PDB file of C-alpha atoms and ligand atoms in Angstrom:
ATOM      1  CA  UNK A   1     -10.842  -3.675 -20.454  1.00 76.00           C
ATOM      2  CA  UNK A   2      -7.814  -2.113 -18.580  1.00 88.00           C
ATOM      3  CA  UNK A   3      -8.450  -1.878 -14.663  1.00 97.00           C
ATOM      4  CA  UNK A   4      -8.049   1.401 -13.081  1.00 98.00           C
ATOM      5  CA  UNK A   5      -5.753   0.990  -9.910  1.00 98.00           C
ATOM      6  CA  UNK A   6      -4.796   3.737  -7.550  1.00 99.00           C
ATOM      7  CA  UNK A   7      -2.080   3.069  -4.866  1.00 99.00           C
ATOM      8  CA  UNK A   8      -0.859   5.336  -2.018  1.00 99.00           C
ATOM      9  CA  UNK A   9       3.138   5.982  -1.834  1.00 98.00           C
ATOM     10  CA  UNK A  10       3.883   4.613  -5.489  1.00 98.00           C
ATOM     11  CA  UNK A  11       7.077   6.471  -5.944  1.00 98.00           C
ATOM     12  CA  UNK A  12       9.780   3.886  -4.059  1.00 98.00           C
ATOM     13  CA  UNK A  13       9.782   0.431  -2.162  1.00 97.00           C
ATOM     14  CA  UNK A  14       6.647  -1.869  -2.344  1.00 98.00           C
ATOM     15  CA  UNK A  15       4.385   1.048  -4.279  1.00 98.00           C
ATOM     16  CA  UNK A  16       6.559   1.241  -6.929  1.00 98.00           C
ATOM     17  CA  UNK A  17       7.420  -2.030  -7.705  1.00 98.00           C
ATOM     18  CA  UNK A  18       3.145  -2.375  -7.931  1.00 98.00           C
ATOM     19  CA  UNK A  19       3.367   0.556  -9.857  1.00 98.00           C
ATOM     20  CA  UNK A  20       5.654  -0.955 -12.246  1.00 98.00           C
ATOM     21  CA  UNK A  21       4.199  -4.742 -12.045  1.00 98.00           C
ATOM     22  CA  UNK A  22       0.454  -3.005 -13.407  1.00 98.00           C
ATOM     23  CA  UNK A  23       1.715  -0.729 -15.732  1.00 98.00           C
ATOM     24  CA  UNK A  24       3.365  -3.983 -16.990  1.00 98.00           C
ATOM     25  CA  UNK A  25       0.403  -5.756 -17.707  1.00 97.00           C
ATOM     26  CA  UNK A  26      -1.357  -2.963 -19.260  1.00 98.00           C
ATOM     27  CA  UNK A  27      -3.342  -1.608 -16.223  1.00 98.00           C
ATOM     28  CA  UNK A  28      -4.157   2.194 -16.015  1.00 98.00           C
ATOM     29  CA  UNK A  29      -2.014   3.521 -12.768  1.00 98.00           C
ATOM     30  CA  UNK A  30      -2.592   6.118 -10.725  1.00 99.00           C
ATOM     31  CA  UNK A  31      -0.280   7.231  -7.370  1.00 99.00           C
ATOM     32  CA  UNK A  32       1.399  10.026  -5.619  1.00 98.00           C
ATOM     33  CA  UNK A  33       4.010  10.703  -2.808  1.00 98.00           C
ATOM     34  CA  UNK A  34       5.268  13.827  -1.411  1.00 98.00           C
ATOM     35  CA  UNK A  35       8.778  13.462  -3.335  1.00 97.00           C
ATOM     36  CA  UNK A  36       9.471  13.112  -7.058  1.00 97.00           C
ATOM     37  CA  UNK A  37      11.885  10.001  -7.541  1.00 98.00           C
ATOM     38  CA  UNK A  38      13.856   9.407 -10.831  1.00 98.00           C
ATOM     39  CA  UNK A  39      11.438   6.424 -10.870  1.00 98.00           C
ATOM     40  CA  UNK A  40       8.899   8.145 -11.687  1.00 98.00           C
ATOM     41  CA  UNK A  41      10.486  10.731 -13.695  1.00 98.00           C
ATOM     42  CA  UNK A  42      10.904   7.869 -16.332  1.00 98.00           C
ATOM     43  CA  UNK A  43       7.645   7.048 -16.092  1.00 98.00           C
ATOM     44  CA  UNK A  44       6.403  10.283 -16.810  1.00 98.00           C
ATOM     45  CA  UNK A  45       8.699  10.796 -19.787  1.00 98.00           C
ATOM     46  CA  UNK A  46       7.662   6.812 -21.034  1.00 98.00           C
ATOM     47  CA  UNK A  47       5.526   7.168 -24.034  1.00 98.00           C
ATOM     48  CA  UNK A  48       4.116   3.635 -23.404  1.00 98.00           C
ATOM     49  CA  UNK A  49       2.997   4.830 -20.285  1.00 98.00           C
ATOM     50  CA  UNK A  50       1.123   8.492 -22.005  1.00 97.00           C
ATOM     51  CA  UNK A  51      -2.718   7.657 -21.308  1.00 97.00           C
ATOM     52  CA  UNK A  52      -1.739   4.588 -18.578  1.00 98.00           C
ATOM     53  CA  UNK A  53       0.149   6.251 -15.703  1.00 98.00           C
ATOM     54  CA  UNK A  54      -0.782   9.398 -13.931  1.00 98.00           C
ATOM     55  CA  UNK A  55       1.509  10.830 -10.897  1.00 98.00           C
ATOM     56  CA  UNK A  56       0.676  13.794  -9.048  1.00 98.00           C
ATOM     57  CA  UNK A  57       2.839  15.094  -5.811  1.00 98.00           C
ATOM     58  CA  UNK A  58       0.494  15.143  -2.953  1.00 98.00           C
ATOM     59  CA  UNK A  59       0.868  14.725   1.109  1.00 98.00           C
ATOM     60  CA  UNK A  60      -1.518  12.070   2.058  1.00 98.00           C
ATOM     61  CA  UNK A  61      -2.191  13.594   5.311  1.00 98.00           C
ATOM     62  CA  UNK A  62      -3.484  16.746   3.445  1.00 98.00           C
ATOM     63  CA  UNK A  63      -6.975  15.714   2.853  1.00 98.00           C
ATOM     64  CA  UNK A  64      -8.572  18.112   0.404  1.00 98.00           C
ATOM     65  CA  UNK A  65      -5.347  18.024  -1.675  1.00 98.00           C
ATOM     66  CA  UNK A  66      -5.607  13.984  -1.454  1.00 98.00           C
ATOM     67  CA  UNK A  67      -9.962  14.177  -2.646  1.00 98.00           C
ATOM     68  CA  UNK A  68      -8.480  16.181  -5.457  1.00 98.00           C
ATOM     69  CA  UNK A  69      -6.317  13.120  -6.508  1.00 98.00           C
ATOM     70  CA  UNK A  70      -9.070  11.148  -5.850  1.00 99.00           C
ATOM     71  CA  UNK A  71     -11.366  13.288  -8.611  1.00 98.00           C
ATOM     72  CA  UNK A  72      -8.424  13.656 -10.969  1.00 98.00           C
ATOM     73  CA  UNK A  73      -8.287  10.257 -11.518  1.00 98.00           C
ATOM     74  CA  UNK A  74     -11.525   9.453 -11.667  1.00 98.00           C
ATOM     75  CA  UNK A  75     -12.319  12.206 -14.269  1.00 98.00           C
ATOM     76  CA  UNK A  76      -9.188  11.528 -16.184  1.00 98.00           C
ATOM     77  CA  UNK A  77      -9.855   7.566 -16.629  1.00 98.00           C
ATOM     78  CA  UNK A  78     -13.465   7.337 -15.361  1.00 98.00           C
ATOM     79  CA  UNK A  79     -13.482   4.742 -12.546  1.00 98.00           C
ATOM     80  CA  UNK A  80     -11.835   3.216  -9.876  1.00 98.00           C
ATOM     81  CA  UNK A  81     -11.727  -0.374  -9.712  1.00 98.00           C
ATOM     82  CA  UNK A  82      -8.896  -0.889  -6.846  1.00 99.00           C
ATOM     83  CA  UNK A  83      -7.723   1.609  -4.485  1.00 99.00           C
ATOM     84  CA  UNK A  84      -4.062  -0.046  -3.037  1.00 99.00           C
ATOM     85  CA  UNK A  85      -3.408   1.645   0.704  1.00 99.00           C
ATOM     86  CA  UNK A  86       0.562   1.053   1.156  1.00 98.00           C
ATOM     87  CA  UNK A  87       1.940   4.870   1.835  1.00 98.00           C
ATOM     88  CA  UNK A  88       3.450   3.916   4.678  1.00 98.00           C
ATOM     89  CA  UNK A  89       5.830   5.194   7.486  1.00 98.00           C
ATOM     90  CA  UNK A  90       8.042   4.141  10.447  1.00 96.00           C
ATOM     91  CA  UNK A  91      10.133   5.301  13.063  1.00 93.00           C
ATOM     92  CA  UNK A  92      12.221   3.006  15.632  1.00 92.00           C
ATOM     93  CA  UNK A  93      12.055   4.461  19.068  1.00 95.00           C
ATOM     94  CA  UNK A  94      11.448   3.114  22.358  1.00 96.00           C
ATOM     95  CA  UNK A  95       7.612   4.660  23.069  1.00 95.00           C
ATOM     96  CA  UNK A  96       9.457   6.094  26.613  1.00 96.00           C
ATOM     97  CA  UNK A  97      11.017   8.387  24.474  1.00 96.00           C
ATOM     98  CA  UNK A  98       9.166   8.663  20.938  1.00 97.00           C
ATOM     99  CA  UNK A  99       8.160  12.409  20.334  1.00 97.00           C
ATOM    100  CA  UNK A 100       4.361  13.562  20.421  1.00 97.00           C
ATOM    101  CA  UNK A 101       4.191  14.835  17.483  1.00 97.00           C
ATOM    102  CA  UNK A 102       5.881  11.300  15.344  1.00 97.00           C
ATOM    103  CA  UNK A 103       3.227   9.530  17.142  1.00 98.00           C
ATOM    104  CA  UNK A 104       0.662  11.654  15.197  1.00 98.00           C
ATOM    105  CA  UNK A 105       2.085  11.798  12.094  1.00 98.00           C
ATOM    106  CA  UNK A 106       2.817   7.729  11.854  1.00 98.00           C
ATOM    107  CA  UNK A 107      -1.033   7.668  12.862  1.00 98.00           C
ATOM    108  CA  UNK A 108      -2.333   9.471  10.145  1.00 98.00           C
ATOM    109  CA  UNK A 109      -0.363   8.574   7.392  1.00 98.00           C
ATOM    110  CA  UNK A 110      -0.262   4.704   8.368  1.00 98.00           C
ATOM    111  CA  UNK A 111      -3.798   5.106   9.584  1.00 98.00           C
ATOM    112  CA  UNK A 112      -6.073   7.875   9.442  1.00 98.00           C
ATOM    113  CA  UNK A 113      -5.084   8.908   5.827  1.00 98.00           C
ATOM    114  CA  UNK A 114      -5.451   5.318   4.932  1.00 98.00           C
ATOM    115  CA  UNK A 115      -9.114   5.282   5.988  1.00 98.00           C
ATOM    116  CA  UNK A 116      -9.753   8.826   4.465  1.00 98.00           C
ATOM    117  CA  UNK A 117      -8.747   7.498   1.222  1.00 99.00           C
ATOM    118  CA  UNK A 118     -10.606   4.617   1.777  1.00 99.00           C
ATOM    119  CA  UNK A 119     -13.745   6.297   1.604  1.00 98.00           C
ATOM    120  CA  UNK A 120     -12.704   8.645  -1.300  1.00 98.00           C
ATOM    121  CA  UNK A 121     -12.257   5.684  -3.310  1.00 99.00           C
ATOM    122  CA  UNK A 122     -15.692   3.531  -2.109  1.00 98.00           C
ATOM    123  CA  UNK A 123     -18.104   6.543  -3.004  1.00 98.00           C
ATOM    124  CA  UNK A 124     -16.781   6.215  -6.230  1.00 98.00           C
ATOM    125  CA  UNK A 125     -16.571   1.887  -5.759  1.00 98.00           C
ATOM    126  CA  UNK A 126     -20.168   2.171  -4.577  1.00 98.00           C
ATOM    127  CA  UNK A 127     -21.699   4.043  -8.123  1.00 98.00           C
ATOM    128  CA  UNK A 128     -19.640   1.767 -10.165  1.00 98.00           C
ATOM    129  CA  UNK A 129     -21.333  -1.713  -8.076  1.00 97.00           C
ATOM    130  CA  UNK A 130     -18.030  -2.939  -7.841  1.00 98.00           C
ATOM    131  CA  UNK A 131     -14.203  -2.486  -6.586  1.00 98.00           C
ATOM    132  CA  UNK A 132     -11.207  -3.861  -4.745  1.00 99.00           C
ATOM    133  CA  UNK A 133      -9.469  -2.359  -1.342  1.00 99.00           C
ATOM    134  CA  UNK A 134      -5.971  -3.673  -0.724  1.00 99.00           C
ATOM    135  CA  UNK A 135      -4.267  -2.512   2.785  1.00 99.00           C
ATOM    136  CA  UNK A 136      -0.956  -3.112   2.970  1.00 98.00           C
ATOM    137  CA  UNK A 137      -0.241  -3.795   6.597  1.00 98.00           C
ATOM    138  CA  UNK A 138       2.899  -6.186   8.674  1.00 98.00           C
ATOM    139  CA  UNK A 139       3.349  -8.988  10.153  1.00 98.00           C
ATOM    140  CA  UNK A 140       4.176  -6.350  13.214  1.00 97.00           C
ATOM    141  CA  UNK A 141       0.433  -5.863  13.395  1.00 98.00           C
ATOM    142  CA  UNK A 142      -0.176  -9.374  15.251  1.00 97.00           C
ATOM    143  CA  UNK A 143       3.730  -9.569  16.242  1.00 96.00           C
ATOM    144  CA  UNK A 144       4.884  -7.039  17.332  1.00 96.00           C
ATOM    145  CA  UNK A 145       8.478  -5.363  17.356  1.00 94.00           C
ATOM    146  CA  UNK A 146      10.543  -3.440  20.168  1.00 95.00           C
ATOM    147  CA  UNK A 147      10.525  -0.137  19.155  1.00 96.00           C
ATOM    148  CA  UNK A 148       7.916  -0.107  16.580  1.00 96.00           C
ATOM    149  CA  UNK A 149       4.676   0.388  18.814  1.00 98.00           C
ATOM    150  CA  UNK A 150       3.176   3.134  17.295  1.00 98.00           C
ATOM    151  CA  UNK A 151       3.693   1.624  13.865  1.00 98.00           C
ATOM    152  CA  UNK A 152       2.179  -1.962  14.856  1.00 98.00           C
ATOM    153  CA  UNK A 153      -0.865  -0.200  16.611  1.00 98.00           C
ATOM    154  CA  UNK A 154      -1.445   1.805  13.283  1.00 98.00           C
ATOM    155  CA  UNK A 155      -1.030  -1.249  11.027  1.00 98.00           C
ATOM    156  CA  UNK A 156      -3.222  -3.499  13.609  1.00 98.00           C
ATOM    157  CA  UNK A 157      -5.857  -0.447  13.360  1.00 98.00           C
ATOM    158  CA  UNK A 158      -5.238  -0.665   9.298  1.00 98.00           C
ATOM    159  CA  UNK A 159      -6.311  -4.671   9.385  1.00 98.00           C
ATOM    160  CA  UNK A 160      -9.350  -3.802  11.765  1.00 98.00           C
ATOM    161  CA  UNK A 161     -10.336  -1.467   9.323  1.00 98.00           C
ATOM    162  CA  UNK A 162     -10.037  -4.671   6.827  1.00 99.00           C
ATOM    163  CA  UNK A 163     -12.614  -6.545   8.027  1.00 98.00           C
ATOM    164  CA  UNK A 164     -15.034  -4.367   9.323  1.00 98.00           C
ATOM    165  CA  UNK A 165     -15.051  -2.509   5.560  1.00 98.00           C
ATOM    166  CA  UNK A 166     -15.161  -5.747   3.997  1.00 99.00           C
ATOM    167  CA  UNK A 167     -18.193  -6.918   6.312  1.00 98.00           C
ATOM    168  CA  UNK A 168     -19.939  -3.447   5.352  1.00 98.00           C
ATOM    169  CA  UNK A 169     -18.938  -3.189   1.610  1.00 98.00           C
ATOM    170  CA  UNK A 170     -19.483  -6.793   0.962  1.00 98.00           C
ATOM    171  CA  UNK A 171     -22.724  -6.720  -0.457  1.00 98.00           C
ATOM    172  CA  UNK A 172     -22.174  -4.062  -2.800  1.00 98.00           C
ATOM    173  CA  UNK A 173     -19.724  -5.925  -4.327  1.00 98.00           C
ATOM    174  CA  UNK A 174     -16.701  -4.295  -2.912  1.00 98.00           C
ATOM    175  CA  UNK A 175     -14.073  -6.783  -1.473  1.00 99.00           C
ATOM    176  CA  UNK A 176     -11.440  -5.619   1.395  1.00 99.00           C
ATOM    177  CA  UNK A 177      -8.165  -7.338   2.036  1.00 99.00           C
ATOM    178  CA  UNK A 178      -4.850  -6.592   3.299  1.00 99.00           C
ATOM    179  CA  UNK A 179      -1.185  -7.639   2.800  1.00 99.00           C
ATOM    180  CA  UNK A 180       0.995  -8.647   5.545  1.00 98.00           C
ATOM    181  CA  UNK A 181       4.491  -8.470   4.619  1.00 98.00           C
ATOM    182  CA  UNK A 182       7.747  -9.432   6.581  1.00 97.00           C
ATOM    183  CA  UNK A 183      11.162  -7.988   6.301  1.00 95.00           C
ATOM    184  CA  UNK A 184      11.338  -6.317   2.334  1.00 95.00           C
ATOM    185  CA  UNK A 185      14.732  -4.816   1.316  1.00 90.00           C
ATOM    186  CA  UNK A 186      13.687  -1.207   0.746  1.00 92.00           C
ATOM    187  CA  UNK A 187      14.367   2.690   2.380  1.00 91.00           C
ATOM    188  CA  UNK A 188      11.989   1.662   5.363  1.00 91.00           C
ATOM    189  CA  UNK A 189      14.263  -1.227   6.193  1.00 87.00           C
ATOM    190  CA  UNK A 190      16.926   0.251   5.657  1.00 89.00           C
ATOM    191  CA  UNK A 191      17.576   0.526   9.267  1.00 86.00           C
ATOM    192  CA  UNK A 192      17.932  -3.418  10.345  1.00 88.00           C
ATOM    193  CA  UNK A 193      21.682  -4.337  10.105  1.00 89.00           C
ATOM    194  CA  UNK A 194      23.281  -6.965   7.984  1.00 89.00           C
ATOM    195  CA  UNK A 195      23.581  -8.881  11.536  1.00 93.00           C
ATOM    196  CA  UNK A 196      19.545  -8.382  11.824  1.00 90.00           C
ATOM    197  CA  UNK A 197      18.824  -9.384   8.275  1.00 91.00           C
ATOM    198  CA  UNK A 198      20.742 -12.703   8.559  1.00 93.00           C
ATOM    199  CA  UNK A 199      19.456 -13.522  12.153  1.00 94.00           C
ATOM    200  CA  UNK A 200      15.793 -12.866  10.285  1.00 94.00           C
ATOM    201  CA  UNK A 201      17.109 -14.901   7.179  1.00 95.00           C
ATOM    202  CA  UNK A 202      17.713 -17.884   9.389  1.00 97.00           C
ATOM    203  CA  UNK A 203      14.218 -18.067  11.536  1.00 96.00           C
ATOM    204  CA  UNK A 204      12.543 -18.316   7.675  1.00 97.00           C
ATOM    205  CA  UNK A 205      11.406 -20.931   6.696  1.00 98.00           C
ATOM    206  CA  UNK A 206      12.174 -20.505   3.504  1.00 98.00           C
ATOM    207  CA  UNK A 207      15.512 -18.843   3.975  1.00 96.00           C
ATOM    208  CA  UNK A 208      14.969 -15.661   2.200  1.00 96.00           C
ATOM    209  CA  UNK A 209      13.119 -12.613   2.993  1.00 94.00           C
ATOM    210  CA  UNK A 210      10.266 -11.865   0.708  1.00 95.00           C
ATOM    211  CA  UNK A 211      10.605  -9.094  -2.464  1.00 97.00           C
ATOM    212  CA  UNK A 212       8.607  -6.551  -3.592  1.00 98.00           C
ATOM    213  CA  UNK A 213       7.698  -8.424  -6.352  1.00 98.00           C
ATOM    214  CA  UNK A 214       6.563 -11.595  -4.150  1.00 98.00           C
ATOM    215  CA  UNK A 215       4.233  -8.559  -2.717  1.00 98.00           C
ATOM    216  CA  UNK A 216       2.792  -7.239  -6.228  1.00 98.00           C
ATOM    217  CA  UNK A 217       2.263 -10.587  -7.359  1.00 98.00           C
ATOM    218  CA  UNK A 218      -0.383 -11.057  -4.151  1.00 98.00           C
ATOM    219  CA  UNK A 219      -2.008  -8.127  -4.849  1.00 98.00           C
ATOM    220  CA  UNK A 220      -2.244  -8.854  -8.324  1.00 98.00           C
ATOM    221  CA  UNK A 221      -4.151 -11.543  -7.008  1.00 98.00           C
ATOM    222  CA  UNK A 222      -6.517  -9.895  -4.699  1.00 98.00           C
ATOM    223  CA  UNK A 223      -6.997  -7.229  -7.220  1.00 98.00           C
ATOM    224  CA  UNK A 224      -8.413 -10.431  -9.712  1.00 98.00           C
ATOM    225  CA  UNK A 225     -11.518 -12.561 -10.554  1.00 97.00           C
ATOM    226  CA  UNK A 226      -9.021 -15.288  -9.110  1.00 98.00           C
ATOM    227  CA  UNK A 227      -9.870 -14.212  -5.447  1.00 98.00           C
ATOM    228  CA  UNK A 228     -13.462 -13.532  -5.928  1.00 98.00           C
ATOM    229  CA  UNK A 229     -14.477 -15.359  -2.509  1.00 98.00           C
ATOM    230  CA  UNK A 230     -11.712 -13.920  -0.292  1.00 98.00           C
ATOM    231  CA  UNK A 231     -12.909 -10.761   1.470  1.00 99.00           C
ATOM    232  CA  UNK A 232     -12.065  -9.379   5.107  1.00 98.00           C
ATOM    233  CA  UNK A 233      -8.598 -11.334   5.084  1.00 98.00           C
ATOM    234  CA  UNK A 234      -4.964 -10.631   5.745  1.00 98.00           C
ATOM    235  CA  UNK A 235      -2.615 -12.854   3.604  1.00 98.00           C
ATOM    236  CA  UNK A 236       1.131 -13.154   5.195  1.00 98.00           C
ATOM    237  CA  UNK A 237       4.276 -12.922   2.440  1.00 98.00           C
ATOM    238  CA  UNK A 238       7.062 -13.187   4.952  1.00 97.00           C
ATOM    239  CA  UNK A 239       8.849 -16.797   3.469  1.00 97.00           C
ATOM    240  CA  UNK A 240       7.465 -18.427   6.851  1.00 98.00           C
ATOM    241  CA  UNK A 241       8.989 -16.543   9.578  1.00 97.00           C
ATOM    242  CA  UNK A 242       5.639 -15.723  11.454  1.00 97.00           C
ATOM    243  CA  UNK A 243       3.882 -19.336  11.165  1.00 96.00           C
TER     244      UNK A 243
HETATM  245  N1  NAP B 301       9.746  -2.698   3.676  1.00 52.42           N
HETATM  246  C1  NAP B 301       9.272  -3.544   4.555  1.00 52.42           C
HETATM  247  O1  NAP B 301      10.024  -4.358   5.124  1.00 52.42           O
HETATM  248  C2  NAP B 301       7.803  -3.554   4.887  1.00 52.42           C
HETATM  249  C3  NAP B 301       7.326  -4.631   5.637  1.00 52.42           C
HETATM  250  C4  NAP B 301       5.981  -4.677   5.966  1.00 52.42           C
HETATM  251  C5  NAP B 301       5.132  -3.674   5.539  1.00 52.42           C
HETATM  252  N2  NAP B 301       5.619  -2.627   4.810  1.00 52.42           N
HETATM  253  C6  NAP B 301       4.657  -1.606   4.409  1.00 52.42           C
HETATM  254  O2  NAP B 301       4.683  -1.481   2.996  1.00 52.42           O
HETATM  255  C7  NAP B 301       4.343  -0.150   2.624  1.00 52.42           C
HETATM  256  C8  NAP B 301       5.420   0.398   1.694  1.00 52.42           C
HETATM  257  O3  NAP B 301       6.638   0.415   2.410  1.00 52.42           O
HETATM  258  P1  NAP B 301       8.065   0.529   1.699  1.00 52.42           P
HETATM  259  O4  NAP B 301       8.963  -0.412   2.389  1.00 52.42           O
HETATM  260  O5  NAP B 301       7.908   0.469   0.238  1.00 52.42           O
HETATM  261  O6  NAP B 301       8.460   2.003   2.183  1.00 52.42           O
HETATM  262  P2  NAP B 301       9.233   3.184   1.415  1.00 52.42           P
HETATM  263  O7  NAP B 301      10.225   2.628   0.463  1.00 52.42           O
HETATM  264  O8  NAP B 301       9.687   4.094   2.494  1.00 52.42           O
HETATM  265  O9  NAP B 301       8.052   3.898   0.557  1.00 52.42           O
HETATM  266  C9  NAP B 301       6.983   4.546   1.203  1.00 52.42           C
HETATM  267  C10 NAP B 301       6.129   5.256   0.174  1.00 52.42           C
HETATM  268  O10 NAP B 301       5.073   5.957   0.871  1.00 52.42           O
HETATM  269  C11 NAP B 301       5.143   7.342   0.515  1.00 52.42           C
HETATM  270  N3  NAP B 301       4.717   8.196   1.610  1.00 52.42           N
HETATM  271  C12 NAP B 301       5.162   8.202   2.885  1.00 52.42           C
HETATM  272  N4  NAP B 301       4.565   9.196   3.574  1.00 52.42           N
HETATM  273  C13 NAP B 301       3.717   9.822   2.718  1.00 52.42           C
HETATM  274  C14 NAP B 301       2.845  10.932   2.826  1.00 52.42           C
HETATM  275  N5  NAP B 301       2.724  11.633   3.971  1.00 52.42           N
HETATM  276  N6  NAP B 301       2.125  11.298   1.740  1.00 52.42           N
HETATM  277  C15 NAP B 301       2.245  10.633   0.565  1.00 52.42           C
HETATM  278  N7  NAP B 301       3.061   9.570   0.400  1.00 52.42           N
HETATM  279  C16 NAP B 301       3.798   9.178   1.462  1.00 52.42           C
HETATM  280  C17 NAP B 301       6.614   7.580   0.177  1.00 52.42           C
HETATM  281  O11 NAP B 301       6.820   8.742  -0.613  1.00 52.42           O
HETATM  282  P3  NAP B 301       7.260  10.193   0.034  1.00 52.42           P
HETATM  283  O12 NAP B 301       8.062   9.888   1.258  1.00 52.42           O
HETATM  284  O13 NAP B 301       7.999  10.899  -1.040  1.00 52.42           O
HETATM  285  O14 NAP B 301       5.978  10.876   0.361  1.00 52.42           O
HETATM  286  C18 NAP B 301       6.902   6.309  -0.613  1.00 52.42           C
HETATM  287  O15 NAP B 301       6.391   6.430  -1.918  1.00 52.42           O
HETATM  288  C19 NAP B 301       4.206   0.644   3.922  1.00 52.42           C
HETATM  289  O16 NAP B 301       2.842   0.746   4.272  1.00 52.42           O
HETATM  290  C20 NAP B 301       4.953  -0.207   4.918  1.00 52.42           C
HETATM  291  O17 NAP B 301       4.481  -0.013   6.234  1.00 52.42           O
HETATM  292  C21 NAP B 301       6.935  -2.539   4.472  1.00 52.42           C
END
């Protein structure tokens, strides 16, 4: 039977290529953003895709909007088995000079969102006996980054939130990791030079930064029988660069 996985942000970058990677192997997909991409325009208009991929525009910091997602898709393919937190957002600034109001809104969509959803999802997790949370965090959470403090604190907060749920929800037969990628080319990247990117490139290990598709793979994994016994960890994809 098809698993029913809902992920946060699923219209660009990381989310999408998950989006794409599970629709792929014949997985029913839900996600939303706040923007339409031609991405998932095609999507929409794929007939392979009819009953198997459901989009809706929604603001994840908009909670009654994002619990009416949340029932949507459970009434439309009744259950959730993993909920995928990777809506993400980041802005480089020194925190001398960050504005108020970007601290906020990194929080709760990184963050406080993240958890709200969380708990949308597990209510439903918790009548069905069983489920799978997957937080996509960074290897900034236990790095660290000049000019990305608010982000690391939120993603560091996102991995607490990890392995408290999964010490809680563990019993019930719901199983909590996250994802810690490095360096991915996509729009939140975007701002690292080509003179950042190759210094990066040659601290890796492995010489290469990691795709999107080295991150769907992993969480194709956690979201399997494959990883039954891992719960309450955060598994690095960054080619090396942090060990
Ligand atoms: N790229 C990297 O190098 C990297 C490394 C480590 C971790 N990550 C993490 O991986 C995740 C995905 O990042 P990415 O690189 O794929 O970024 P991205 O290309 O910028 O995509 C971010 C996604 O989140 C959605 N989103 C952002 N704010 C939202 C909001 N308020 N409501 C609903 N959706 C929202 C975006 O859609 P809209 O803007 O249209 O809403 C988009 O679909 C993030 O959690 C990020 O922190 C990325």
């Amino acid at each position: 039977m098809s698993r029913v996985i809902l992920i946060s942000g699923g219209s660009k970058g990381l989310g999408l290529a998950m989006v794409n990677g599970f629709l792929q192997q014949g997985d029913m997909v839900a996600t939303f953003s706040r923007s339409l991409t031609e991405e998932i325009k095609s999507l929409n208009k794929n007939p392979t895709y009819l009953d198997s991929f459901f989009y809706q525009n929604c603001d994840i910091c908009d909670a009654v909007a994002l619990q009416d997602f949340v029932k949507t898709v459970h009434n439309r393919f009744g259950k959730i088995d993993v909920l995928i937190n990777n809506a993400g957002a980041a802005t480089t600034q020194v925190s001398t000079l960050i504005a108020l109001d970007q601290i906020d809104q990194i929080l709760a969509i990184n963050l406080s969102a993240a958890i709200k959803l969380t708990q949308m999802c597990t209510r439903v997790m918790l009548t069905q006996q069983h489920g799978i949370v997957i937080n996509i965090s960074s290897i900034i959470a236990a790095r660290g980054y000049a000019g990305l403090s608010t982000y690391s604190a939120s993603k560091a907060g996102l991995e607490a939130m990890t392995r408290s749920l999964a010490r809680e929800l563990g019993s019930k037969g719901i199983r909590v990791n996250a994802i810690a990628p490095g360096y991915v080319d996509t729009d939140m990247s975007a701002d690292l030079s080509k003179k950042q990117l190759q210094q990066i490139i040659r601290r890796t290990p492995l010489a290469a930064l990691a795709t999107a598709e080295d991150v769907f793979l992993t969480a194709d994994f956690l979201a399997s029988n494959r990883s039954q016994s891992i719960t309450g960890q955060i598994i690095t994809i960054d080619g090396g660069l942090t060990c």
